[in-house]
């Protein structure tokens, strides 16, 4: 049954696009302040609310969701393992270590500079993870994600310990527990950097697919293996650093979205990247909307909602997998 | 022509290949035989630049494999690895299509698509073309990977145990197909074979390796003698002749 690509991919694609549009509209309309789309043209205050808060928040959720799921997809291709993602395997933790170091030693640095430091640390942390993951026996597919969890946990613990010693724990919480309530005009624009990464990822999609076929096949087909690996690492690290700095860590997105899309459409990234991005955006948008309505007018951080929703999706994937195995 | 000069390789302190000198002219089928651990796969990975050269020199059509751009080599030389396990969810058509990657770098032309279609027909894969490769049997998957290697359209093919998992029908078909491209298109196939009788029937030349050394090299008639076979594989086996070709009773 799952042997062939989805029998009606066209219908699935149309449904996905429609759901996405509805979610964007919902995200714009829902919030603590009064707002109706009609007011955009008549009420200057509504327009102001839209431009300062609702639009940035929606854009941020879309960019974050799309970018995190693509980062997960690429990381899975680099490591050749379906169960890793940047937020559990040390990339996001390394990024937050970068921000912590900047906060401690250069507290006055601009956000862009902090993000750059976070990117560099994320790149180092992920390269080390990749180097070690490639040494683990490939016949044991669950070893890599387990190792990633331990590795990410150790770096996360360092961040917490240093934060505790320096009384920055509350501050650390801002970037370890992702939420969009702080996103307003002027405070999220760096996130557009993830869009650049998405375009780069799409342009090199074929090479990333080849990477996932392994080193020997890639080299045999004339791919610059090391360079492609490095490019993939940069994309994953920059996306993680940008989202951690501006939104905070959101778990599970990079794990479940690529797996769900792969189940339906396969692993040819040239074709799947747009749909992974769209589904990731839709998932993060829905979790953010849920977080806004559950305790209206108060908010639950998107990372918390995603923790619950993502866990269920992950369980679904696992049970589906064993049913077909 | 592939020229291997004075190549040695060791892993830590264990020698794997010792002073290999071999030249493989363009055209024809060369079978590489030898017991497990003789160094056959290692020699392949050196020729195909999958592993750095430690000592010696290897050229493909006068291009040194360690300094020629990988893409240029990929248009001349294709390799099928023994453990080419692919667990991805790519369709058979997609994976065969990636064989054309060195030529189009992601933008397949009409010619590339036609070649993919031809390879699918050649290896009896049309009915499986839209199936994900992770849902196929071992033999079907092997055929898909072999088709991908063929599709690369190179003058030289290095095939490491291509008959793995194949049933008799498809094994015979693959060997005949290699014979055809060698005879009609002057392409060169170098194959690691464990079935010595496949080598006897289809190869023009047999090179035998043992303990990292070439210990026999010649036509099937020259190499497949009882004495040679004993020194290669370590036991005595009977050699008969059928239709003018040697037939080794290695299983008795």
Coordinates of C-alpha atoms in Angstrom, one line a residue:
Chain A
X1 CA 0.0 0.0 0.0
X2 CA 2.8 2.4 0.8
X3 CA 4.9 0.8 -1.9
X4 CA 3.9 3.5 -4.4
X5 CA 4.0 7.2 -4.0
X6 CA 0.6 8.5 -2.8
X7 CA -2.1 7.6 -5.2
X8 CA -3.7 11.0 -5.2
X9 CA -0.8 13.4 -4.6
X10 CA -2.6 16.2 -6.4
X11 CA -5.5 16.1 -3.9
X12 CA -3.2 16.0 -0.9
X13 CA -1.2 18.9 -2.2
X14 CA -4.3 21.1 -2.8
X15 CA -5.6 20.2 0.6
X16 CA -2.3 21.1 2.2
X17 CA -2.2 24.5 0.5
X18 CA -5.8 25.2 1.5
X19 CA -5.1 24.3 5.1
X20 CA -2.1 26.5 5.1
X21 CA -4.0 29.6 3.8
X22 CA -6.7 29.0 6.5
X23 CA -4.1 28.8 9.2
X24 CA -2.5 32.0 8.1
X25 CA -5.8 33.8 8.2
X26 CA -6.6 32.3 11.6
X27 CA -3.3 33.4 13.0
X28 CA -3.8 36.9 11.8
X29 CA -7.3 37.1 13.3
X30 CA -6.7 35.4 16.7
X31 CA -5.2 37.3 19.6
X32 CA -5.9 39.2 22.8
X33 CA -6.7 42.5 21.0
X34 CA -9.9 43.1 19.0
X35 CA -9.3 42.6 15.4
X36 CA -11.3 42.0 12.2
X37 CA -9.8 41.8 8.7
X38 CA -12.4 44.4 7.5
X39 CA -10.9 46.9 10.0
X40 CA -7.7 46.9 8.0
X41 CA -9.2 49.3 5.5
X42 CA -11.2 51.4 7.8
X43 CA -9.6 51.5 11.2
X44 CA -6.0 52.8 11.4
X45 CA -5.6 51.1 14.8
X46 CA -6.4 47.7 13.4
X47 CA -3.9 48.3 10.6
X48 CA -1.3 49.2 13.2
X49 CA -2.0 46.1 15.2
X50 CA -1.8 44.0 12.0
X51 CA 1.5 45.5 10.9
X52 CA 3.2 45.6 14.3
X53 CA 2.0 42.4 15.8
X54 CA -0.2 40.0 13.9
X55 CA 1.7 40.0 10.6
X56 CA 5.2 39.7 12.1
X57 CA 4.0 36.9 14.4
X58 CA 2.4 34.9 11.5
X59 CA 5.4 35.4 9.3
X60 CA 7.7 34.4 12.1
X61 CA 5.7 31.2 12.7
X62 CA 5.7 30.3 9.0
X63 CA 9.5 31.0 8.6
X64 CA 10.3 29.1 11.8
X65 CA 8.2 26.1 10.9
X66 CA 9.4 25.9 7.3
X67 CA 13.1 26.4 8.3
X68 CA 13.1 23.9 11.3
X69 CA 11.6 21.1 9.2
X70 CA 14.1 21.7 6.4
X71 CA 16.9 21.7 8.9
X72 CA 15.6 18.4 10.2
X73 CA 15.4 17.0 6.7
X74 CA 18.9 18.1 5.8
X75 CA 20.3 16.8 9.1
X76 CA 18.7 13.4 8.4
X77 CA 20.3 13.3 5.0
X78 CA 23.7 14.3 6.4
X79 CA 23.6 11.7 9.2
X80 CA 21.7 9.2 7.1
X81 CA 19.4 8.5 9.9
X82 CA 15.7 9.4 10.1
X83 CA 15.5 10.0 13.8
X84 CA 17.8 12.9 14.3
X85 CA 17.0 16.6 14.3
X86 CA 18.9 19.8 15.3
X87 CA 16.9 20.4 18.4
X88 CA 17.7 17.1 20.0
X89 CA 21.2 16.3 18.6
X90 CA 23.2 19.2 20.0
X91 CA 22.8 21.9 17.3
X92 CA 20.2 24.0 19.1
X93 CA 22.0 23.5 22.4
X94 CA 25.3 24.6 20.9
X95 CA 23.6 27.7 19.5
X96 CA 22.2 28.6 22.9
X97 CA 25.7 28.1 24.4
X98 CA 26.9 30.6 21.8
X99 CA 24.3 33.2 22.9
X100 CA 25.1 32.5 26.5
X101 CA 28.8 33.2 25.9
X102 CA 28.0 36.4 24.1
X103 CA 25.6 37.5 26.9
X104 CA 28.3 36.8 29.5
X105 CA 31.3 38.5 27.7
X106 CA 29.7 40.9 25.3
X107 CA 26.3 41.8 26.7
X108 CA 26.0 44.9 24.6
X109 CA 26.5 43.1 21.3
X110 CA 23.8 43.5 18.6
X111 CA 21.3 40.7 18.0
X112 CA 22.9 40.0 14.6
X113 CA 26.3 39.5 16.2
X114 CA 24.9 37.2 18.9
X115 CA 23.2 35.2 16.1
X116 CA 26.6 34.9 14.3
X117 CA 28.2 33.6 17.4
X118 CA 25.4 31.2 17.9
X119 CA 25.8 30.0 14.2
X120 CA 29.5 29.4 14.7
X121 CA 29.0 27.4 17.9
X122 CA 26.1 25.5 16.2
X123 CA 28.4 24.6 13.3
X124 CA 31.1 23.4 15.7
X125 CA 28.7 21.4 17.8
X126 CA 27.0 19.8 14.8
X127 CA 30.3 19.0 13.0
X128 CA 31.5 17.2 16.1
X129 CA 28.2 15.3 16.3
X130 CA 28.4 14.3 12.6
X131 CA 32.0 13.2 12.9
X132 CA 31.1 10.9 15.8
X133 CA 27.8 9.7 14.3
X134 CA 29.6 8.6 11.1
X135 CA 31.8 6.4 13.3
X136 CA 28.9 4.6 14.9
X137 CA 28.0 1.2 13.4
X138 CA 25.4 1.8 10.6
X139 CA 23.7 -1.6 11.4
X140 CA 22.4 0.0 14.7
X141 CA 20.1 2.8 13.5
X142 CA 18.9 3.7 17.0
X143 CA 22.3 4.3 18.3
X144 CA 22.7 7.6 16.4
X145 CA 19.6 9.3 17.8
X146 CA 20.4 8.0 21.3
X147 CA 23.9 9.3 21.1
X148 CA 22.5 12.6 19.8
X149 CA 20.1 12.9 22.8
X150 CA 23.0 12.3 25.2
X151 CA 25.3 14.7 23.3
X152 CA 22.6 17.4 23.1
X153 CA 21.8 16.8 26.8
X154 CA 25.4 17.3 27.9
X155 CA 25.7 20.6 26.0
X156 CA 22.3 21.7 27.4
X157 CA 23.4 20.8 30.9
X158 CA 26.6 23.0 30.4
X159 CA 24.3 25.9 29.4
X160 CA 22.1 25.4 32.4
X161 CA 25.0 25.1 34.8
X162 CA 26.7 28.2 33.6
X163 CA 23.4 30.0 33.6
X164 CA 22.8 28.9 37.1
X165 CA 26.2 30.0 38.3
X166 CA 25.9 33.4 36.6
X167 CA 22.2 33.9 37.6
X168 CA 21.1 34.0 34.0
X169 CA 18.6 31.0 34.2
X170 CA 15.5 33.1 33.5
X171 CA 17.2 34.6 30.6
X172 CA 18.2 31.2 29.2
X173 CA 14.6 30.1 29.4
X174 CA 13.8 32.7 26.7
X175 CA 15.8 30.9 24.1
X176 CA 15.4 27.3 25.3
X177 CA 11.6 27.5 25.4
X178 CA 10.4 28.7 22.0
X179 CA 7.5 31.2 21.8
X180 CA 6.2 33.8 19.5
X181 CA 4.6 36.3 22.0
X182 CA 7.7 38.4 21.9
X183 CA 7.7 38.7 18.1
X184 CA 6.7 42.2 17.0
X185 CA 7.9 44.5 14.2
X186 CA 11.5 45.3 14.6
X187 CA 12.3 42.2 16.6
X188 CA 12.1 39.3 14.2
X189 CA 13.4 40.5 10.8
X190 CA 16.6 38.5 11.1
X191 CA 14.4 35.4 10.7
X192 CA 14.2 36.2 7.0
X193 CA 17.7 34.8 6.9
X194 CA 16.1 31.4 7.2
X195 CA 14.3 32.1 3.9
X196 CA 17.6 32.5 2.2
X197 CA 18.7 29.2 3.6
X198 CA 15.5 27.6 2.3
X199 CA 16.3 28.9 -1.2
X200 CA 19.9 27.5 -1.0
X201 CA 18.6 24.2 0.2
X202 CA 16.2 23.9 -2.7
X203 CA 18.9 24.8 -5.2
X204 CA 21.2 22.0 -4.0
X205 CA 18.4 19.5 -3.4
X206 CA 19.8 16.9 -5.8
X207 CA 23.1 17.0 -4.1
X208 CA 21.5 16.6 -0.7
X209 CA 19.6 13.6 -1.9
X210 CA 22.8 12.1 -3.2
X211 CA 24.4 12.6 0.3
X212 CA 21.6 10.5 1.8
X213 CA 22.6 7.7 -0.6
X214 CA 26.0 7.6 1.2
X215 CA 29.6 8.6 0.6
X216 CA 30.6 6.0 -1.9
X217 CA 27.6 6.5 -4.2
X218 CA 28.0 10.3 -4.0
X219 CA 31.6 10.2 -4.9
X220 CA 31.0 7.6 -7.6
X221 CA 28.5 10.0 -9.2
X222 CA 31.1 12.8 -9.1
X223 CA 29.6 14.8 -6.1
X224 CA 32.0 17.0 -4.1
X225 CA 31.1 15.0 -1.0
X226 CA 33.0 17.0 1.6
X227 CA 31.8 20.3 0.2
X228 CA 28.2 19.3 0.1
X229 CA 28.4 17.9 3.6
X230 CA 29.8 21.3 4.8
X231 CA 27.2 23.2 2.9
X232 CA 24.5 21.1 4.6
X233 CA 26.0 21.7 8.0
X234 CA 26.1 25.5 7.4
X235 CA 22.4 25.5 6.4
X236 CA 21.4 23.5 9.5
X237 CA 23.5 25.6 11.8
X238 CA 22.4 29.0 10.5
X239 CA 18.7 28.0 10.7
X240 CA 19.1 26.7 14.2
X241 CA 21.0 29.7 15.4
X242 CA 18.5 32.2 13.9
X243 CA 15.4 30.4 15.3
X244 CA 17.0 29.8 18.7
X245 CA 18.1 33.5 19.0
X246 CA 14.8 34.9 18.0
X247 CA 12.1 32.4 18.9
X248 CA 13.8 29.8 21.1
X249 CA 14.0 26.0 20.7
X250 CA 10.9 24.3 19.3
X251 CA 11.2 20.5 19.6
X252 CA 9.9 17.7 17.2
X253 CA 9.2 19.9 14.1
X254 CA 12.4 18.8 12.4
X255 CA 11.7 15.2 13.3
X256 CA 8.1 14.5 12.5
X257 CA 7.5 16.7 9.5
X258 CA 10.2 15.2 7.2
X259 CA 9.2 11.7 8.2
X260 CA 5.5 12.3 7.5
X261 CA 6.2 13.9 4.1
X262 CA 8.6 11.1 3.2
X263 CA 6.0 8.5 4.0
X264 CA 3.7 10.0 1.4
X265 CA 6.1 11.5 -1.2
X266 CA 9.4 9.7 -0.8
X267 CA 12.9 11.1 -0.3
X268 CA 13.7 12.9 -3.6
X269 CA 14.4 16.3 -2.1
X270 CA 14.0 18.2 -5.4
X271 CA 10.3 17.3 -5.2
X272 CA 9.7 17.2 -1.4
X273 CA 11.5 20.3 -0.1
X274 CA 8.6 22.7 -0.8
X275 CA 6.1 20.3 0.8
X276 CA 8.2 19.7 3.9
X277 CA 8.6 23.5 4.3
X278 CA 4.8 24.1 3.8
X279 CA 3.9 21.3 6.2
X280 CA 6.4 22.5 8.8
X281 CA 5.0 26.0 8.6
X282 CA 1.4 24.7 8.9
X283 CA 2.3 22.6 12.0
X284 CA 4.1 25.4 13.8
X285 CA 1.2 27.8 12.9
X286 CA -1.4 25.5 14.3
X287 CA 0.5 24.9 17.5
X288 CA 1.0 28.6 18.0
X289 CA -2.8 29.2 17.3
X290 CA -3.6 26.4 19.8
X291 CA -1.4 28.0 22.4
X292 CA -3.2 31.3 21.9
X293 CA -6.7 29.9 22.3
X294 CA -6.4 27.2 25.0
X295 CA -6.2 29.7 27.9
X296 CA -7.5 32.8 26.0
X297 CA -6.5 35.6 26.6
X298 CA -3.3 34.1 28.1
X299 CA -0.8 32.2 26.1
X300 CA 0.9 28.9 26.2
X301 CA 4.4 28.9 24.5
X302 CA 4.5 27.2 21.1
X303 CA 7.3 24.9 22.3
X304 CA 5.1 23.5 25.0
X305 CA 2.2 22.8 22.7
X306 CA 4.5 21.3 20.1
X307 CA 6.0 19.1 22.8
X308 CA 2.6 17.5 23.2
X309 CA 1.4 17.5 19.6
X310 CA 4.8 16.4 18.3
X311 CA 5.0 13.5 20.8
X312 CA 1.7 12.2 19.5
X313 CA 2.8 12.6 15.9
X314 CA 6.0 10.8 16.7
X315 CA 4.1 7.9 18.3
X316 CA 1.9 7.7 15.3
X317 CA 4.9 7.4 13.1
X318 CA 6.5 4.7 15.2
X319 CA 3.3 2.6 15.3
X320 CA 2.7 3.1 11.5
X321 CA 6.3 2.0 10.9
X322 CA 6.0 -1.2 12.8
X323 CA 2.7 -2.0 11.1
X324 CA 4.4 -1.9 7.7
X325 CA 7.7 -3.3 8.7
Chain B
X1 CA 42.9 2.1 -20.4
X2 CA 43.2 1.7 -16.6
X3 CA 46.8 1.5 -15.5
X4 CA 47.7 0.5 -11.9
X5 CA 51.4 0.9 -11.1
X6 CA 53.1 -0.3 -8.0
X7 CA 50.1 0.1 -5.7
X8 CA 50.2 -1.0 -2.1
X9 CA 47.7 -0.5 0.7
X10 CA 47.7 -1.3 4.3
X11 CA 45.2 -0.8 7.1
X12 CA 47.1 0.0 10.3
X13 CA 49.8 -2.6 10.1
X14 CA 47.9 -5.2 8.1
X15 CA 49.0 -5.2 4.4
X16 CA 45.9 -5.4 2.1
X17 CA 47.4 -4.9 -1.3
X18 CA 51.1 -5.5 -2.2
X19 CA 52.8 -4.0 -5.3
X20 CA 50.0 -4.4 -7.7
X21 CA 50.9 -3.8 -11.3
X22 CA 48.0 -4.2 -13.8
X23 CA 46.9 -2.6 -17.0
X24 CA 43.4 -3.0 -18.2
X25 CA 43.0 -2.0 -21.8
X26 CA 39.7 -0.5 -23.1
X27 CA 37.0 -3.0 -24.1
X28 CA 36.1 -6.4 -22.9
X29 CA 35.2 -8.1 -19.6
X30 CA 37.8 -8.7 -17.0
X31 CA 36.8 -10.9 -14.0
X32 CA 38.5 -10.4 -10.7
X33 CA 38.5 -13.5 -8.6
X34 CA 40.0 -14.6 -5.4
X35 CA 39.0 -15.8 -1.9
X36 CA 37.4 -13.4 0.7
X37 CA 39.8 -10.8 2.0
X38 CA 42.1 -11.0 -1.1
X39 CA 41.9 -7.3 -1.6
X40 CA 39.5 -7.2 -4.6
X41 CA 37.1 -4.6 -3.1
X42 CA 40.0 -2.5 -1.8
X43 CA 41.5 -2.4 -5.3
X44 CA 38.2 -1.2 -6.6
X45 CA 37.8 1.5 -4.1
X46 CA 41.3 2.8 -4.9
X47 CA 40.6 2.8 -8.7
X48 CA 37.3 4.6 -8.0
X49 CA 39.0 7.2 -5.7
X50 CA 36.8 6.2 -2.8
X51 CA 39.9 5.8 -0.7
X52 CA 43.1 7.7 -0.9
X53 CA 46.1 6.1 -2.5
X54 CA 48.9 5.3 -0.1
X55 CA 51.5 4.2 -2.5
X56 CA 51.7 3.9 -6.3
X57 CA 49.7 5.4 -9.1
X58 CA 46.5 4.7 -10.9
X59 CA 45.3 6.3 -14.1
X60 CA 42.1 6.0 -16.1
X61 CA 42.7 7.1 -19.7
X62 CA 45.8 8.8 -18.5
X63 CA 44.0 10.8 -15.8
X64 CA 45.5 10.2 -12.3
X65 CA 42.5 9.2 -10.1
X66 CA 43.8 11.2 -7.1
X67 CA 44.1 14.5 -8.8
X68 CA 41.4 14.5 -11.6
X69 CA 38.2 16.3 -10.7
X70 CA 35.6 13.9 -9.4
X71 CA 33.0 14.9 -11.9
X72 CA 35.3 14.3 -14.9
X73 CA 36.1 10.8 -13.6
X74 CA 32.4 10.1 -13.0
X75 CA 31.8 10.6 -16.7
X76 CA 34.4 7.9 -17.5
X77 CA 34.1 5.4 -14.7
X78 CA 31.2 4.0 -12.7
X79 CA 31.4 1.8 -9.6
X80 CA 28.9 -0.5 -8.1
X81 CA 29.8 -1.3 -4.5
X82 CA 29.2 -4.6 -3.0
X83 CA 27.3 -3.1 -0.1
X84 CA 25.4 -0.5 -2.1
X85 CA 22.5 -0.8 0.4
X86 CA 20.0 2.0 -0.3
X87 CA 17.2 2.3 2.3
X88 CA 15.8 5.5 1.0
X89 CA 12.3 6.1 -0.2
X90 CA 13.3 6.9 -3.8
X91 CA 11.4 5.3 -6.6
X92 CA 13.3 3.0 -8.9
X93 CA 13.0 5.5 -11.7
X94 CA 14.5 8.2 -9.5
X95 CA 17.4 6.1 -8.4
X96 CA 18.2 5.0 -11.9
X97 CA 17.9 8.6 -13.0
X98 CA 20.6 9.6 -10.5
X99 CA 23.0 7.6 -12.6
X100 CA 22.8 10.5 -15.1
X101 CA 23.8 13.0 -12.5
X102 CA 27.4 13.4 -13.6
X103 CA 26.2 14.4 -17.0
X104 CA 23.4 16.8 -16.2
X105 CA 24.0 17.9 -12.6
X106 CA 20.4 18.1 -11.7
X107 CA 18.8 19.2 -15.0
X108 CA 18.1 16.1 -17.0
X109 CA 17.7 16.6 -20.8
X110 CA 15.5 14.5 -23.1
X111 CA 18.5 12.3 -23.8
X112 CA 19.0 11.5 -20.1
X113 CA 15.3 10.5 -19.7
X114 CA 15.5 8.3 -22.8
X115 CA 18.6 6.6 -21.3
X116 CA 16.8 6.0 -18.0
X117 CA 13.9 4.4 -19.9
X118 CA 16.3 2.2 -21.8
X119 CA 18.0 1.1 -18.6
X120 CA 14.6 0.3 -17.0
X121 CA 13.8 -1.9 -20.0
X122 CA 17.2 -3.5 -20.1
X123 CA 16.9 -4.7 -16.5
X124 CA 13.3 -5.6 -16.5
X125 CA 12.3 -2.8 -14.2
X126 CA 9.5 -1.0 -16.0
X127 CA 6.8 -2.6 -13.8
X128 CA 8.6 -1.5 -10.7
X129 CA 9.6 1.9 -11.9
X130 CA 7.3 3.8 -9.6
X131 CA 7.8 1.7 -6.5
X132 CA 9.9 3.0 -3.6
X133 CA 13.1 1.1 -3.4
X134 CA 12.7 0.3 0.3
X135 CA 9.7 -1.8 -0.6
X136 CA 11.5 -4.1 -3.0
X137 CA 13.2 -7.5 -2.5
X138 CA 16.9 -7.7 -2.3
X139 CA 17.3 -8.9 -5.9
X140 CA 15.0 -6.3 -7.3
X141 CA 16.9 -3.6 -5.4
X142 CA 20.2 -5.0 -6.7
X143 CA 18.8 -4.8 -10.3
X144 CA 17.8 -1.2 -9.7
X145 CA 21.3 -0.3 -8.5
X146 CA 23.0 -2.1 -11.3
X147 CA 20.7 -0.2 -13.8
X148 CA 21.8 3.1 -12.1
X149 CA 25.4 2.2 -12.7
X150 CA 24.8 1.3 -16.3
X151 CA 22.8 4.4 -16.8
X152 CA 25.9 6.4 -15.9
X153 CA 27.0 5.5 -19.4
X154 CA 30.7 5.3 -18.7
X155 CA 33.4 3.6 -20.7
X156 CA 34.6 1.8 -17.6
X157 CA 32.4 -0.1 -15.2
X158 CA 33.6 -1.5 -11.9
X159 CA 31.1 -4.0 -10.6
X160 CA 31.8 -5.5 -7.2
X161 CA 29.8 -8.7 -7.0
X162 CA 26.9 -7.5 -9.2
X163 CA 25.3 -11.0 -9.1
X164 CA 24.5 -10.7 -5.4
X165 CA 20.9 -11.6 -4.6
X166 CA 20.1 -12.1 -8.3
X167 CA 18.2 -15.2 -9.4
X168 CA 19.6 -17.3 -12.3
X169 CA 17.4 -15.5 -14.9
X170 CA 18.6 -12.1 -13.9
X171 CA 22.2 -13.1 -13.3
X172 CA 22.4 -14.5 -16.8
X173 CA 20.7 -11.5 -18.3
X174 CA 23.2 -9.1 -16.5
X175 CA 26.2 -11.1 -17.8
X176 CA 24.8 -11.2 -21.4
X177 CA 24.1 -7.5 -21.2
X178 CA 27.7 -6.8 -20.2
X179 CA 28.9 -9.0 -23.1
X180 CA 26.8 -6.9 -25.5
X181 CA 28.0 -3.5 -24.4
X182 CA 31.6 -4.8 -24.4
X183 CA 31.3 -6.2 -27.9
X184 CA 29.2 -3.6 -29.5
X185 CA 30.2 -0.4 -27.8
X186 CA 33.8 -1.2 -26.8
X187 CA 33.0 -0.6 -23.2
X188 CA 35.1 -2.1 -20.4
X189 CA 33.7 -4.1 -17.5
X190 CA 35.8 -5.2 -14.5
X191 CA 33.8 -7.5 -12.3
X192 CA 34.4 -9.2 -9.0
X193 CA 32.8 -12.6 -9.4
X194 CA 32.6 -15.5 -6.9
X195 CA 30.9 -17.8 -9.4
X196 CA 34.0 -18.9 -11.3
X197 CA 31.9 -20.5 -14.0
X198 CA 30.3 -17.2 -14.9
X199 CA 33.8 -15.9 -15.3
X200 CA 34.7 -18.9 -17.4
X201 CA 31.7 -18.3 -19.8
X202 CA 31.7 -14.5 -20.1
X203 CA 35.0 -13.0 -19.2
X204 CA 37.8 -12.3 -21.7
X205 CA 40.4 -12.2 -19.0
X206 CA 40.6 -13.4 -15.4
X207 CA 42.8 -11.8 -12.8
X208 CA 43.2 -13.7 -9.6
X209 CA 44.1 -12.1 -6.3
X210 CA 45.3 -13.7 -3.1
X211 CA 46.6 -12.0 0.0
X212 CA 46.8 -8.7 -1.8
X213 CA 48.9 -10.0 -4.7
X214 CA 48.1 -10.8 -8.3
X215 CA 48.8 -14.5 -8.6
X216 CA 47.3 -15.4 -12.0
X217 CA 46.4 -13.3 -15.0
X218 CA 45.2 -14.5 -18.4
X219 CA 42.4 -15.9 -20.5
X220 CA 40.0 -18.2 -18.7
X221 CA 41.8 -21.2 -20.4
X222 CA 45.1 -20.1 -18.9
X223 CA 43.9 -19.3 -15.4
X224 CA 41.3 -22.0 -14.8
X225 CA 43.5 -24.9 -14.5
X226 CA 43.5 -27.3 -11.5
X227 CA 46.9 -26.1 -10.3
X228 CA 46.1 -22.4 -10.6
X229 CA 42.8 -22.9 -8.9
X230 CA 44.4 -24.7 -6.0
X231 CA 46.9 -21.9 -5.4
X232 CA 44.1 -19.3 -5.6
X233 CA 41.5 -20.9 -3.4
X234 CA 43.5 -23.4 -1.4
X235 CA 41.9 -26.7 -2.5
X236 CA 41.9 -28.9 -5.5
X237 CA 38.9 -28.9 -7.8
X238 CA 38.2 -30.7 -11.0
X239 CA 38.0 -28.8 -14.3
X240 CA 36.0 -30.1 -17.2
X241 CA 35.4 -28.6 -20.6
X242 CA 32.0 -28.0 -22.0
X243 CA 31.5 -26.4 -25.5
X244 CA 35.2 -25.5 -25.5
X245 CA 35.0 -23.6 -22.3
X246 CA 36.4 -24.6 -18.9
X247 CA 33.8 -25.7 -16.4
X248 CA 35.0 -25.8 -12.7
X249 CA 33.4 -28.4 -10.4
X250 CA 34.2 -26.3 -7.4
X251 CA 31.3 -27.5 -5.3
X252 CA 32.3 -31.2 -5.2

